Coordinates of C-alpha atoms in Angstrom, one line a residue:
Chain I
M156 CA 0.1 -0.2 -0.2
A157 CA 0.9 3.4 -0.2
D158 CA 3.2 5.5 2.2
V159 CA 2.9 5.7 5.7
E160 CA 0.6 9.2 5.8
T161 CA -1.7 7.3 3.2
Q162 CA -1.9 4.6 5.6
R163 CA -2.4 6.5 8.8
D164 CA -5.3 8.2 7.0
A165 CA -6.3 4.8 6.1
V166 CA -6.8 3.3 9.7
L167 CA -8.3 7.2 11.0
D168 CA -10.8 7.0 8.3
A169 CA -11.6 3.4 9.3
L170 CA -11.8 4.5 12.9
D171 CA -14.7 6.9 12.4
N172 CA -16.0 4.8 10.1
V173 CA -16.3 2.2 12.6
A174 CA -17.7 4.4 15.0
A175 CA -20.2 6.0 13.5
R176 CA -21.6 2.4 12.2
L177 CA -21.5 1.0 16.2
A178 CA -23.3 4.6 17.1
E179 CA -26.0 3.6 14.2
E180 CA -26.0 0.1 15.6
K181 CA -25.9 0.9 19.3
G182 CA -29.9 0.1 19.4
Y183 CA -29.7 -3.3 17.1
L184 CA -26.5 -4.6 19.1
T185 CA -28.2 -4.0 22.3
D186 CA -31.2 -5.8 21.6
L187 CA -29.3 -8.8 20.7
D188 CA -27.1 -8.8 23.8
S189 CA -30.8 -8.2 25.7
A190 CA -32.0 -11.8 24.6
I191 CA -28.9 -13.7 25.7
G192 CA -26.7 -11.0 27.3
D193 CA -27.0 -8.1 29.6
A194 CA -27.9 -6.0 27.3
D195 CA -25.0 -3.6 27.1
H196 CA -23.1 -4.5 24.1
G197 CA -24.2 -2.2 21.9
A198 CA -23.4 1.2 24.8
N199 CA -20.2 -0.6 25.2
M200 CA -18.9 -1.1 22.0
Q201 CA -20.1 2.7 21.1
R202 CA -18.5 4.3 23.8
G203 CA -15.0 2.5 23.6
F204 CA -15.0 3.2 19.7
G205 CA -16.3 6.4 20.2
E206 CA -13.6 7.5 22.4
A207 CA -10.7 5.9 20.4
A208 CA -12.3 8.6 17.3
E209 CA -12.4 11.3 19.4
K210 CA -8.4 10.8 19.7
R211 CA -8.1 11.6 16.2
E212 CA -5.9 14.7 16.7
A213 CA -3.7 13.1 19.3
F214 CA -3.6 10.0 16.4
A215 CA -2.8 12.5 13.7
E216 CA 1.3 11.6 14.5
M217 CA 1.6 8.7 15.0
D218 CA 2.6 5.9 13.1
P219 CA 0.1 3.4 11.4
D220 CA 0.6 0.3 13.8
E221 CA 0.7 2.6 17.0
V222 CA -2.8 4.4 16.1
V223 CA -3.7 0.5 15.8
K224 CA -2.0 -0.1 19.3
N225 CA -3.8 3.5 20.8
V226 CA -7.0 2.0 19.6
G227 CA -6.6 -1.2 21.3
T228 CA -5.6 0.5 24.7
T229 CA -8.8 2.9 24.4
L230 CA -11.2 0.1 24.0
I231 CA -9.6 -2.1 26.9
S232 CA -10.4 1.3 29.1
N233 CA -13.5 2.4 27.7
V234 CA -15.4 -0.7 26.7
G235 CA -15.7 -3.1 30.1
G236 CA -16.6 -6.2 30.8
A237 CA -15.4 -9.1 28.4
S238 CA -15.6 -7.1 25.1
G239 CA -12.8 -4.8 26.6
P240 CA -10.3 -7.5 26.7
L241 CA -11.2 -9.5 23.9
Y242 CA -11.7 -6.6 21.1
G243 CA -8.9 -3.9 22.7
G244 CA -6.8 -6.6 24.3
S245 CA -6.0 -8.3 20.8
I246 CA -5.8 -5.0 18.7
M247 CA -3.3 -3.7 21.0
F248 CA -1.6 -7.5 20.6
A249 CA -1.8 -7.8 16.9
S250 CA -0.8 -4.3 16.4
Q251 CA 2.8 -5.3 16.5
E252 CA 2.0 -6.8 13.2
L253 CA 2.2 -3.5 11.3
E254 CA 5.3 -2.5 12.7
D255 CA 6.4 -2.4 8.8
G256 CA 3.8 -0.7 7.3
I257 CA 0.6 -1.8 6.4
T258 CA 0.6 -4.7 3.2
A259 CA -1.5 -7.6 1.8
E260 CA 1.1 -9.5 3.7
T261 CA 1.1 -7.9 7.3
S262 CA -2.7 -7.6 7.4
V263 CA -2.8 -11.3 7.1
A264 CA -0.5 -11.8 10.0
F265 CA -2.8 -8.6 11.9
A266 CA -5.6 -11.0 11.4
E267 CA -4.2 -14.2 12.3
A268 CA -2.6 -12.4 15.3
Y269 CA -6.1 -11.1 16.5
L270 CA -7.7 -14.2 16.2
D271 CA -5.2 -16.2 18.0
K272 CA -5.6 -13.5 20.9
V273 CA -9.3 -13.6 20.8
K274 CA -9.2 -17.7 21.0
D275 CA -6.7 -17.5 23.4
R276 CA -7.8 -15.1 26.0
G277 CA -11.8 -15.9 25.6
G278 CA -10.7 -20.1 25.3
A279 CA -13.7 -20.4 22.4
E280 CA -13.7 -22.4 19.5
V281 CA -16.1 -22.7 15.9
G282 CA -19.9 -23.2 17.5
S283 CA -19.1 -21.9 20.7
K284 CA -21.8 -18.9 19.6
T285 CA -19.0 -16.0 20.0
M286 CA -17.3 -13.6 18.0
V287 CA -15.2 -16.6 16.8
D288 CA -17.8 -17.5 14.5
A289 CA -17.7 -14.8 12.4
L290 CA -13.6 -14.0 12.8
V291 CA -12.4 -17.9 12.0
P292 CA -13.9 -18.0 8.7
A293 CA -13.3 -14.4 7.6
V294 CA -9.3 -14.9 8.6
H295 CA -9.2 -17.6 7.0
T296 CA -10.7 -16.8 4.1
Y297 CA -8.5 -13.6 3.6
K298 CA -5.3 -15.2 4.0
K299 CA -6.3 -18.3 1.6
S300 CA -7.6 -15.5 -0.7
I301 CA -3.9 -13.7 -0.5
E302 CA -1.6 -16.5 -0.1
Q303 CA -2.9 -19.0 -2.3
D304 CA -5.6 -18.0 -4.3
D305 CA -3.6 -14.7 -5.3
L306 CA -6.4 -12.4 -5.1
P307 CA -5.9 -8.5 -4.4
P308 CA -6.3 -7.1 -1.2
L309 CA -9.6 -5.3 -1.9
T310 CA -11.1 -8.7 -3.2
A311 CA -9.7 -10.7 -0.7
L312 CA -11.3 -8.6 2.1
A313 CA -14.6 -8.8 0.6
K314 CA -14.9 -12.3 0.7
A315 CA -13.8 -12.2 4.3
V316 CA -16.7 -10.4 4.9
D317 CA -19.0 -12.4 3.2
A318 CA -17.4 -15.3 5.3
A319 CA -18.2 -13.5 8.2
E320 CA -21.7 -12.9 7.7
R321 CA -22.5 -16.6 7.1
G322 CA -20.4 -17.1 10.1
V323 CA -22.9 -14.5 12.1
E324 CA -26.1 -16.5 10.7
F325 CA -24.1 -19.6 11.5
T326 CA -24.3 -18.5 15.5
V327 CA -28.2 -18.2 15.5
P328 CA -29.5 -22.0 15.9
L329 CA -26.3 -22.8 18.4
K330 CA -26.2 -23.1 21.8
A331 CA -23.8 -20.7 23.8
L332 CA -20.6 -22.3 25.5
K333 CA -19.1 -19.1 26.2
G334 CA -19.7 -16.1 28.5
R335 CA -23.1 -15.0 30.3
S336 CA -25.3 -16.3 27.4
S337 CA -24.3 -19.9 28.4
F338 CA -26.0 -19.3 31.8
L339 CA -28.8 -19.5 29.3
D340 CA -28.3 -23.3 28.3
W341 CA -30.7 -24.1 25.7
R342 CA -32.2 -20.7 25.7
S343 CA -29.8 -19.1 23.8
V344 CA -30.6 -21.2 20.6
G345 CA -32.5 -19.0 18.2
H346 CA -30.5 -16.0 18.9
Q347 CA -28.3 -14.2 17.0
D348 CA -24.7 -13.9 18.9
P349 CA -23.9 -10.0 19.7
G350 CA -19.9 -10.3 19.5
A351 CA -20.4 -12.2 16.5
T352 CA -22.5 -9.3 14.9
S353 CA -20.6 -6.3 15.8
T354 CA -17.8 -8.1 14.3
L355 CA -19.3 -8.1 11.2
F356 CA -19.9 -4.6 11.7
I357 CA -15.8 -3.2 12.2
L358 CA -15.2 -5.9 9.2
E359 CA -17.9 -4.1 6.7
E360 CA -16.8 -1.0 7.6
L361 CA -12.7 -1.8 7.3
L362 CA -14.1 -2.8 3.9
A363 CA -15.9 0.5 2.7
T364 CA -12.8 2.1 4.3
A365 CA -10.6 -0.1 1.9
E366 CA -12.9 0.7 -1.1
E367 CA -12.0 4.3 -0.4
Y368 CA -8.5 3.8 -0.4
L369 CA -8.0 1.2 -2.9
D370 CA -10.0 2.0 -5.8
G371 CA -13.6 0.6 -6.6
A372 CA -16.2 -0.8 -5.1
I373 CA -16.4 -4.4 -4.9
D374 CA -19.5 -6.7 -5.2
R375 CA -20.3 -8.9 -2.4
D376 CA -21.4 -12.4 -2.5
A377 CA -25.3 -12.5 -3.9
H378 CA -26.0 -14.9 -0.5
A379 CA -25.0 -11.9 1.6
G380 CA -27.3 -8.8 1.8
D381 CA -29.1 -8.2 4.8
A382 CA -28.8 -11.9 6.8
A383 CA -27.3 -10.8 9.5
R384 CA -30.3 -8.9 10.3
R385 CA -32.8 -11.6 10.0
D386 CA -33.7 -12.0 13.3
E387 CA -35.0 -8.6 13.5
Chain T
M162 CA 5.7 -9.7 51.2
I163 CA 3.4 -11.5 48.5
G164 CA 0.3 -9.1 47.6
L165 CA -3.3 -10.1 46.9
V166 CA -5.2 -8.2 44.7
V167 CA -9.3 -9.4 45.2
V168 CA -11.2 -8.9 41.9
S169 CA -14.5 -9.1 41.7
H170 CA -17.4 -7.3 39.7
S171 CA -18.7 -5.9 42.6
A172 CA -16.3 -3.6 44.5
K173 CA -18.6 -4.1 47.9
A174 CA -17.7 -8.1 47.3
A175 CA -14.0 -7.5 46.7
E176 CA -13.6 -5.3 49.8
G177 CA -15.8 -7.6 52.0
I178 CA -13.6 -10.6 50.7
A179 CA -10.5 -8.8 51.7
D180 CA -11.7 -7.3 55.0
V181 CA -13.0 -11.0 56.1
A182 CA -9.2 -12.3 55.0
E183 CA -7.5 -9.7 56.3
Q184 CA -9.7 -10.3 59.4
M185 CA -9.2 -14.2 59.3
G186 CA -5.7 -14.7 57.9
G187 CA -3.8 -12.1 59.9
G188 CA -3.7 -8.3 59.7
N189 CA -0.3 -8.2 58.4
A190 CA -1.6 -9.5 54.9
R191 CA -1.2 -6.8 52.2
I192 CA -5.0 -7.1 50.2
V193 CA -5.7 -4.6 47.5
P194 CA -9.6 -5.2 46.4
A195 CA -9.9 -4.0 42.9
G196 CA -13.8 -5.1 42.1
G197 CA -16.4 -3.0 40.1
D198 CA -15.9 -0.7 37.2
E199 CA -16.9 2.7 36.2
D200 CA -20.4 2.2 35.4
G201 CA -21.1 -0.4 39.1
I202 CA -21.1 -3.9 38.4
G203 CA -18.2 -5.3 36.3
T204 CA -14.7 -5.6 36.2
S205 CA -11.9 -3.0 34.5
P206 CA -8.3 -4.0 33.7
D207 CA -7.2 -0.3 34.5
R208 CA -8.4 -0.6 38.0
I209 CA -6.9 -4.3 38.4
R210 CA -3.5 -3.3 37.2
E211 CA -3.5 -0.3 39.6
G212 CA -4.4 -2.7 42.5
I213 CA -1.4 -5.1 41.5
E214 CA 1.2 -2.2 41.3
E215 CA 0.0 -1.1 44.8
A216 CA 0.1 -4.4 46.0
D217 CA 3.3 -5.1 45.0
D218 CA 6.1 -4.4 47.2
G219 CA 8.8 -6.6 44.6
D220 CA 8.0 -9.7 45.5
G221 CA 5.1 -10.6 43.2
V222 CA 1.2 -10.7 43.5
V223 CA -1.4 -13.0 43.5
V224 CA -4.8 -12.2 42.0
L225 CA -7.7 -13.8 43.1
V226 CA -11.1 -13.5 40.7
D227 CA -14.4 -14.1 41.0
L228 CA -16.5 -14.8 37.3
G229 CA -16.3 -14.5 33.4
S230 CA -14.4 -11.2 32.5
A231 CA -12.9 -10.9 35.4
V232 CA -10.5 -13.7 34.5
M233 CA -9.8 -11.8 31.1
N234 CA -9.5 -8.0 32.5
A235 CA -7.0 -9.9 35.1
E236 CA -5.2 -11.3 32.5
L237 CA -4.7 -8.2 30.2
A238 CA -3.6 -6.0 33.9
I239 CA -0.9 -8.5 34.7
E240 CA 0.2 -8.1 31.0
M241 CA -0.3 -4.1 31.0
A242 CA 1.7 -4.6 35.0
M243 CA 5.0 -5.4 33.1
D244 CA 7.2 -4.9 36.0
V245 CA 5.5 -7.1 38.4
D246 CA 5.4 -10.9 38.9
A247 CA 2.0 -11.9 39.3
I248 CA -0.2 -14.8 39.0
I249 CA -4.1 -15.7 38.5
A250 CA -5.2 -18.5 41.5
D251 CA -7.7 -20.8 39.8
A252 CA -9.4 -20.7 43.0
P253 CA -12.5 -19.8 44.7
I254 CA -12.5 -16.1 45.6
L255 CA -13.1 -16.1 49.4
E256 CA -12.0 -18.8 50.5
G257 CA -8.9 -18.5 47.9
T258 CA -8.1 -15.1 49.0
L259 CA -8.2 -16.5 52.9
N260 CA -5.7 -19.3 52.3
A261 CA -3.6 -17.3 50.8
A262 CA -3.5 -14.0 53.3
V263 CA -2.6 -17.0 55.9
E264 CA 0.4 -17.9 53.8
T265 CA 1.8 -14.9 52.9
T266 CA 2.3 -14.1 56.4
S267 CA 4.7 -17.0 56.7
P268 CA 8.5 -16.4 56.4
K269 CA 8.6 -18.9 54.0
A270 CA 6.0 -17.9 51.7
T271 CA 6.6 -17.7 47.6
L272 CA 4.5 -16.7 45.0
D273 CA 3.9 -20.5 44.0
S274 CA 3.2 -21.3 47.7
V275 CA 0.8 -18.7 48.1
V276 CA -1.3 -19.7 44.5
E277 CA -1.1 -23.5 45.7
R278 CA -2.6 -22.8 49.1
A279 CA -4.8 -20.3 47.2
T280 CA -6.0 -23.1 45.0
D281 CA -6.1 -25.8 47.8
A282 CA -9.3 -23.9 48.6
R283 CA -11.2 -25.6 45.4
D284 CA -11.2 -29.1 47.7
Y285 CA -13.0 -27.5 50.7
R286 CA -16.8 -28.7 51.4
K287 CA -19.2 -27.0 53.5
L288 CA -21.1 -30.1 54.6
N289 CA -20.0 -33.7 55.3

């Protein structure tokens, strides 16, 4: 990708887009979380990314990886619950993969480091009805698209977002095995996981930002669309 | 002396557990409660990190936790408090803190021995 200033601008714009999207989806995420959690996921995510986006000026002199790291620490201090360490801690940890700038290669390393940290910290696997159900297909699809199929990063990211969307749908019939929703036992069945959903929203905004910077809109899978909101 | 940090979703619970352990384990133990978050019920990695740094006098800290995000936030706090040797004990929070407090007052106490004593509390039965 382009020079360091452009990369930083892209990160800052992505942050703005994610913060705006989570503010917009606050009520929806809270509705999802009120069914199987403690109804604070929307407010937590909105507060955390909102605080990070407020720091745009302070971030304006940093290298892209430092911006990403500071977004992580801001989320740790402002998100709360399990989402703080899972989102913030993992972003902070994975940011070291971007030390040499943001390229197709380092973005794959970032995605894998982020996924590893989330799985390690939370102990969830695919099928536990958590954000991991969206993340695993997204990260694996992204890596394969770049490393094996040699696709351009933007196409790879679009495929990853589609994979995440199918992952979110996949959480609906599952019984929760982790977190507060696991206390509900079979009553968690039939509800979409809020963490997988917010993960998808973040990925969609990363894609939207990448489209602005990498020249061109990408057609999403015909399958995709509004499936993530099916249970509204 | 090994320090102890008590991490509960409730600030009151953390303080109460620290009080009980201090009373029954000997008043010399270094026990820092780090419960609740800015919104009330919850756990805060920043608050836990401050607790770990406060409880440490150079010998290390054992962290006692309640449920769920308390564990994750305590792990994160330990990573952030890089200069402190800290370990989470896989123990029931009240009984574990009490056991750990007694052990910290022993002149032979080490980080491992305090963790081990805290962990012993997993086997306690209340009814025979």
